[in-house]
Tab-separated table of N, CA and C in Angstrom:
chain	number	residue	atom	x	y	z
A	91	MET	N	82.735	49.182	-13.793
A	91	MET	CA	82.278	48.735	-14.666
A	91	MET	C	81.087	49.677	-15.172
A	92	VAL	N	80.994	50.123	-16.122
A	92	VAL	CA	79.766	50.913	-16.678
A	92	VAL	C	78.537	50.316	-17.144
A	93	ASP	N	77.141	50.628	-16.505
A	93	ASP	CA	75.945	49.628	-16.728
A	93	ASP	C	75.834	50.615	-18.112
A	94	HIS	N	75.461	50.055	-19.089
A	94	HIS	CA	74.606	50.482	-20.224
A	94	HIS	C	73.630	50.570	-20.413
A	95	THR	N	72.629	49.466	-19.338
A	95	THR	CA	71.207	49.468	-19.650
A	95	THR	C	70.317	50.596	-18.735
A	96	LYS	N	71.089	51.823	-18.191
A	96	LYS	CA	70.699	52.715	-17.641
A	96	LYS	C	70.091	53.188	-18.941
A	97	ALA	N	68.905	54.151	-18.172
A	97	ALA	CA	68.207	55.099	-19.196
A	97	ALA	C	69.004	56.588	-19.254
A	98	GLY	N	69.329	56.549	-20.902
A	98	GLY	CA	70.058	57.675	-21.153
A	98	GLY	C	71.230	57.312	-22.038
A	99	ALA	N	71.562	55.750	-21.918
A	99	ALA	CA	72.788	55.174	-22.419
A	99	ALA	C	72.579	55.335	-24.000
A	100	HIS	N	73.507	55.719	-24.614
A	100	HIS	CA	73.166	55.795	-26.174
A	100	HIS	C	73.205	54.095	-26.978
A	101	PRO	N	72.217	53.674	-27.555
A	101	PRO	CA	72.682	52.704	-28.403
A	101	PRO	C	73.701	52.494	-29.211
A	102	HIS	N	74.097	51.434	-29.570
A	102	HIS	CA	75.162	51.418	-30.052
A	102	HIS	C	74.874	50.772	-31.540
A	103	PRO	N	75.623	51.370	-32.739
A	103	PRO	CA	75.002	50.747	-34.091
A	103	PRO	C	75.505	49.313	-34.276
A	104	PRO	N	74.876	48.744	-34.939
A	104	PRO	CA	75.273	47.359	-35.474
A	104	PRO	C	76.486	47.640	-36.222
A	105	THR	N	77.005	46.238	-36.202
A	105	THR	CA	78.734	45.927	-36.502
A	105	THR	C	78.745	46.652	-38.248
A	106	ARG	N	77.732	46.214	-39.049
A	106	ARG	CA	78.009	46.724	-40.657
A	106	ARG	C	78.227	48.382	-40.516
A	107	VAL	N	78.211	48.984	-39.543
A	107	VAL	CA	78.149	50.672	-39.593
A	107	VAL	C	79.381	50.587	-39.489
A	108	TYR	N	80.073	49.883	-38.289
A	108	TYR	CA	81.680	49.960	-38.356
A	108	TYR	C	82.292	49.671	-39.452
A	109	LEU	N	81.753	48.444	-39.734
A	109	LEU	CA	82.615	48.099	-41.209
A	109	LEU	C	82.535	48.983	-42.279
A	110	VAL	N	81.466	49.651	-42.228
A	110	VAL	CA	81.339	50.501	-43.407
A	110	VAL	C	82.099	51.717	-43.187
A	111	VAL	N	82.248	52.190	-41.607
A	111	VAL	CA	83.244	53.499	-41.699
A	111	VAL	C	84.552	52.694	-41.893
A	112	TRP	N	85.060	51.731	-41.537
A	112	TRP	CA	86.390	51.346	-41.572
A	112	TRP	C	86.734	51.359	-43.147
A	113	GLY	N	85.724	50.654	-43.651
A	113	GLY	CA	86.130	50.882	-44.874
A	113	GLY	C	86.035	52.280	-45.851
A	114	TRP	N	85.521	53.232	-45.288
A	114	TRP	CA	85.693	54.671	-45.384
A	114	TRP	C	87.060	55.186	-45.130
A	115	LEU	N	87.282	54.574	-43.943
A	115	LEU	CA	88.546	55.275	-43.487
A	115	LEU	C	89.633	54.521	-44.408
A	116	PHE	N	89.746	53.509	-44.916
A	116	PHE	CA	90.510	52.854	-45.507
A	116	PHE	C	90.804	53.223	-47.251
A	117	VAL	N	89.660	53.750	-47.724
A	117	VAL	CA	89.457	54.582	-49.018
A	117	VAL	C	90.218	55.654	-48.698
A	118	LEU	N	90.130	56.530	-47.557
A	118	LEU	CA	90.549	57.964	-47.375
A	118	LEU	C	92.054	57.561	-47.070
A	119	SER	N	92.402	56.543	-46.598
A	119	SER	CA	94.014	56.416	-46.428
A	119	SER	C	94.608	56.132	-47.686
A	120	THR	N	93.961	55.365	-48.321
A	120	THR	CA	94.640	55.002	-49.701
A	120	THR	C	94.603	56.272	-51.069
A	121	LEU	N	93.463	57.150	-50.486
A	121	LEU	CA	93.289	58.567	-51.415
A	121	LEU	C	94.390	59.393	-50.845
A	122	ALA	N	94.507	59.803	-49.648
A	122	ALA	CA	95.975	60.309	-49.121
A	122	ALA	C	97.480	59.691	-49.514
A	123	TYR	N	97.689	58.331	-49.584
A	123	TYR	CA	98.646	58.114	-50.123
A	123	TYR	C	98.439	58.161	-51.586
A	124	PHE	N	97.731	57.863	-52.462
A	124	PHE	CA	97.610	58.588	-53.931
A	124	PHE	C	98.055	59.762	-54.044
A	125	ILE	N	97.372	60.728	-53.468
A	125	ILE	CA	97.797	62.213	-53.279
A	125	ILE	C	99.146	62.693	-52.994
A	126	ASP	N	99.930	62.173	-52.131
A	126	ASP	CA	100.971	62.141	-52.033
A	126	ASP	C	102.041	61.742	-53.061
A	127	ILE	N	101.718	60.635	-53.780
A	127	ILE	CA	102.731	60.276	-54.818
A	127	ILE	C	102.450	60.660	-56.088
A	128	TRP	N	101.223	61.426	-56.305
A	128	TRP	CA	100.943	61.866	-57.676
A	128	TRP	C	101.685	63.172	-57.357
A	129	HIS	N	102.036	63.937	-58.615
A	129	HIS	CA	102.646	65.218	-58.928
A	129	HIS	C	101.562	65.960	-58.927
A	130	VAL	N	101.272	66.666	-57.776
A	130	VAL	CA	100.241	67.525	-57.635
A	130	VAL	C	100.918	68.977	-56.723
A	131	PRO	N	100.777	70.297	-57.395
A	131	PRO	CA	101.323	71.105	-56.936
A	131	PRO	C	101.378	71.219	-55.213
A	132	GLN	N	102.533	71.350	-54.698
A	132	GLN	CA	102.580	71.461	-53.334
A	132	GLN	C	101.690	72.209	-52.305
A	133	PRO	N	101.161	73.549	-52.840
A	133	PRO	CA	100.068	74.177	-52.012
A	133	PRO	C	98.856	73.073	-51.876
A	134	PHE	N	98.307	72.700	-53.159
A	134	PHE	CA	97.454	72.217	-53.275
A	134	PHE	C	97.318	70.691	-52.716
A	135	LYS	N	98.600	70.119	-52.693
A	135	LYS	CA	98.629	68.834	-51.928
A	135	LYS	C	98.392	68.772	-50.619
A	136	ALA	N	98.637	70.289	-50.112
A	136	ALA	CA	98.733	70.125	-48.543
A	136	ALA	C	97.287	70.286	-48.502
A	137	ILE	N	96.443	70.919	-49.089
A	137	ILE	CA	95.380	71.275	-48.546
A	137	ILE	C	94.209	70.092	-49.017
A	138	LEU	N	94.677	69.317	-50.035
A	138	LEU	CA	94.180	67.950	-50.187
A	138	LEU	C	94.461	67.062	-48.950
A	139	LEU	N	95.491	66.985	-48.604
A	139	LEU	CA	95.796	65.940	-47.412
A	139	LEU	C	95.131	66.387	-45.914
A	140	ILE	N	94.971	67.925	-45.700
A	140	ILE	CA	94.562	67.936	-44.483
A	140	ILE	C	92.953	67.981	-44.733
A	141	ALA	N	92.418	68.455	-45.787
A	141	ALA	CA	90.911	67.618	-45.817
A	141	ALA	C	90.711	66.114	-45.769
A	142	VAL	N	91.545	65.484	-46.217
A	142	VAL	CA	91.468	64.187	-46.187
A	142	VAL	C	91.469	63.610	-44.797
A	143	ALA	N	92.422	64.260	-43.835
A	143	ALA	CA	92.823	64.049	-42.331
A	143	ALA	C	91.800	64.202	-41.936
A	144	LEU	N	91.163	65.487	-41.810
A	144	LEU	CA	90.020	65.919	-41.131
A	144	LEU	C	88.727	65.191	-41.279
A	145	MET	N	88.391	64.550	-42.644
A	145	MET	CA	87.409	63.519	-42.686
A	145	MET	C	87.732	62.603	-42.147
A	146	LYS	N	89.146	62.092	-42.177
A	146	LYS	CA	89.171	60.840	-41.156
A	146	LYS	C	89.008	61.172	-39.764
A	147	ALA	N	89.413	62.242	-39.438
A	147	ALA	CA	89.266	62.338	-38.199
A	147	ALA	C	87.822	62.676	-37.463
A	148	GLY	N	87.458	62.919	-38.599
A	148	GLY	CA	85.389	63.443	-38.134
A	148	GLY	C	85.329	61.909	-37.985
A	149	LEU	N	85.048	60.650	-39.079
A	149	LEU	CA	84.802	59.936	-38.709
A	149	LEU	C	84.786	58.947	-37.431
A	150	ILE	N	86.322	59.210	-37.109
A	150	ILE	CA	86.936	58.322	-35.825
A	150	ILE	C	86.272	58.756	-34.709
A	151	VAL	N	86.019	60.276	-34.470
A	151	VAL	CA	85.491	61.066	-33.485
A	151	VAL	C	83.970	60.525	-33.450
A	152	ALA	N	83.337	60.363	-34.509
A	152	ALA	CA	82.338	60.272	-34.326
A	152	ALA	C	81.491	58.786	-34.178
A	153	TYR	N	82.260	57.907	-34.782
A	153	TYR	CA	81.659	56.548	-34.533
A	153	TYR	C	82.877	55.595	-33.607
A	154	PHE	N	83.656	55.820	-33.626
A	154	PHE	CA	84.943	55.372	-32.548
A	154	PHE	C	84.847	55.556	-31.402
A	155	MET	N	84.550	56.859	-31.492
A	155	MET	CA	84.837	57.712	-29.725
A	155	MET	C	83.519	57.964	-29.673
A	156	HIS	N	82.174	57.460	-30.111
A	156	HIS	CA	80.662	57.465	-30.036
A	156	HIS	C	80.348	58.931	-29.362
A	157	LEU	N	80.974	59.744	-30.248
A	157	LEU	CA	80.314	61.412	-30.108
A	157	LEU	C	79.263	61.681	-31.052
A	158	ARG	N	78.731	60.841	-31.828
A	158	ARG	CA	77.891	61.082	-32.736
A	158	ARG	C	76.660	61.049	-32.045
A	159	PHE	N	76.779	60.073	-31.048
A	159	PHE	CA	75.339	60.273	-30.321
A	159	PHE	C	75.375	60.934	-28.727
A	160	GLU	N	76.503	62.266	-28.950
A	160	GLU	CA	76.350	63.002	-27.934
A	160	GLU	C	76.604	64.301	-28.616
A	161	ARG	N	75.552	65.013	-29.057
A	161	ARG	CA	75.880	66.140	-29.719
A	161	ARG	C	76.643	67.027	-29.287
A	162	LEU	N	76.452	67.337	-27.906
A	162	LEU	CA	76.980	68.507	-27.562
A	162	LEU	C	78.530	68.311	-27.302
A	163	ASN	N	79.054	67.174	-26.863
A	163	ASN	CA	80.296	66.525	-26.705
A	163	ASN	C	80.954	66.719	-28.085
A	164	LEU	N	80.256	66.168	-29.291
A	164	LEU	CA	81.084	66.288	-30.300
A	164	LEU	C	80.893	67.904	-30.938
A	165	VAL	N	80.242	68.718	-30.269
A	165	VAL	CA	80.401	70.204	-30.776
A	165	VAL	C	81.701	70.877	-29.791
A	166	TYR	N	81.781	70.301	-28.655
A	166	TYR	CA	82.663	70.746	-28.132
A	166	TYR	C	84.065	70.141	-28.591
A	167	ALA	N	84.429	69.119	-29.095
A	167	ALA	CA	85.417	68.346	-29.726
A	167	ALA	C	85.638	69.069	-30.910
A	168	ILE	N	84.911	69.600	-31.658
A	168	ILE	CA	85.124	70.317	-33.027
A	168	ILE	C	85.471	71.888	-32.553
A	169	LEU	N	84.715	72.601	-31.822
A	169	LEU	CA	84.728	73.953	-31.092
A	169	LEU	C	85.746	74.372	-30.707
A	170	ALA	N	86.239	73.467	-29.666
A	170	ALA	CA	87.679	74.011	-28.631
A	170	ALA	C	88.695	74.107	-29.318
A	171	PRO	N	89.160	72.938	-30.284
A	171	PRO	CA	90.616	72.793	-30.952
A	171	PRO	C	90.517	74.148	-31.880
A	172	LEU	N	89.279	74.181	-32.383
A	172	LEU	CA	89.500	75.324	-33.446
A	172	LEU	C	89.506	76.802	-32.718
A	173	ILE	N	89.009	76.851	-31.591
A	173	ILE	CA	88.829	78.210	-30.852
A	173	ILE	C	90.531	78.475	-30.504
A	174	LEU	N	91.291	77.295	-30.087
A	174	LEU	CA	92.491	77.270	-29.542
A	174	LEU	C	93.395	77.670	-30.733
A	175	LEU	N	93.026	77.046	-31.757
A	175	LEU	CA	93.874	77.470	-32.813
A	175	LEU	C	93.875	78.760	-33.609
A	176	LEU	N	92.761	79.331	-33.393
A	176	LEU	CA	92.489	80.657	-33.699
A	176	LEU	C	93.411	81.544	-32.917
A	177	ALA	N	93.391	81.429	-31.595
A	177	ALA	CA	93.750	82.136	-30.613
A	177	ALA	C	95.303	82.077	-30.665
A	178	MET	N	96.055	80.541	-30.976
A	178	MET	CA	97.352	80.627	-30.868
A	178	MET	C	97.781	81.238	-32.525
A	179	ALA	N	97.028	80.899	-33.555
A	179	ALA	CA	97.587	81.609	-34.752
A	179	ALA	C	97.451	83.268	-34.451
A	180	ALA	N	96.412	83.815	-33.645
A	180	ALA	CA	96.593	85.447	-33.234
A	180	ALA	C	97.702	85.641	-32.614
A	181	GLY	N	98.175	85.010	-31.788
A	181	GLY	CA	99.160	85.308	-30.651
A	181	GLY	C	100.474	85.076	-31.479
A	182	PHE	N	100.664	84.353	-32.189
A	182	PHE	CA	102.013	84.278	-32.987
A	182	PHE	C	102.102	85.069	-34.278
A	183	LEU	N	101.056	85.292	-34.925
A	183	LEU	CA	101.029	86.300	-35.999
A	183	LEU	C	102.028	87.079	-36.043
A	184	PRO	N	101.801	88.312	-34.988
A	184	PRO	CA	102.860	89.488	-34.970
A	184	PRO	C	104.634	88.993	-34.775
A	185	ASP	N	104.836	87.800	-33.950
A	185	ASP	CA	105.615	87.289	-34.483
A	185	ASP	C	106.483	86.787	-35.732
A	186	GLY	N	105.652	86.331	-36.579
A	186	GLY	CA	105.737	86.010	-37.784
A	186	GLY	C	105.684	86.967	-38.980
A	187	VAL	N	105.110	87.809	-38.475
A	187	VAL	CA	105.081	89.281	-39.335
A	187	VAL	C	106.394	89.763	-39.201
A	188	SER	N	106.777	89.957	-37.911
A	188	SER	CA	108.024	90.696	-37.769
A	188	SER	C	109.076	89.819	-38.309
A	189	VAL	N	109.435	88.314	-37.993
A	189	VAL	CA	110.667	87.819	-38.728
A	189	VAL	C	110.550	87.890	-40.167
A	190	LEU	N	109.195	88.057	-40.881
A	190	LEU	CA	108.922	87.872	-42.270
A	190	LEU	C	109.336	89.558	-42.847
A	191	LEU	N	109.260	90.354	-42.048
A	191	LEU	CA	109.595	91.955	-42.568
A	191	LEU	C	111.181	91.902	-42.119
A	192	ASN	N	111.753	91.495	-41.111
A	192	ASN	CA	113.008	91.905	-40.862
A	192	ASN	C	114.075	90.811	-41.461
A	193	ARG	N	113.906	89.797	-42.577
A	193	ARG	CA	114.492	89.084	-43.085
A	193	ARG	C	115.361	90.043	-43.955
A	194	PRO	N	116.911	89.441	-44.107
A	194	PRO	CA	117.740	90.263	-44.987
A	194	PRO	C	117.402	90.135	-46.529
């Protein structure tokens, strides 16, 4: 069992903060639903849905995974997937270009 009374343990925010974050997650989920059912052009719809998903992920990581109080872990949680995504895109880009150029 983890003892949170030691020095260096991060303080927990009051319950009101979690309820406000839950409210924002509900609003963002509702917004994503309406973005999906509205007649938004497809590329714009994808960009909006990705933006909403990133905002929701940021709230969950910051508050419910308690990384808001651990700045270094928050930076690692954001930068590591971004670096891996860029490496993967750079690795698969030549194959994608090759397939695109060799289409009949």
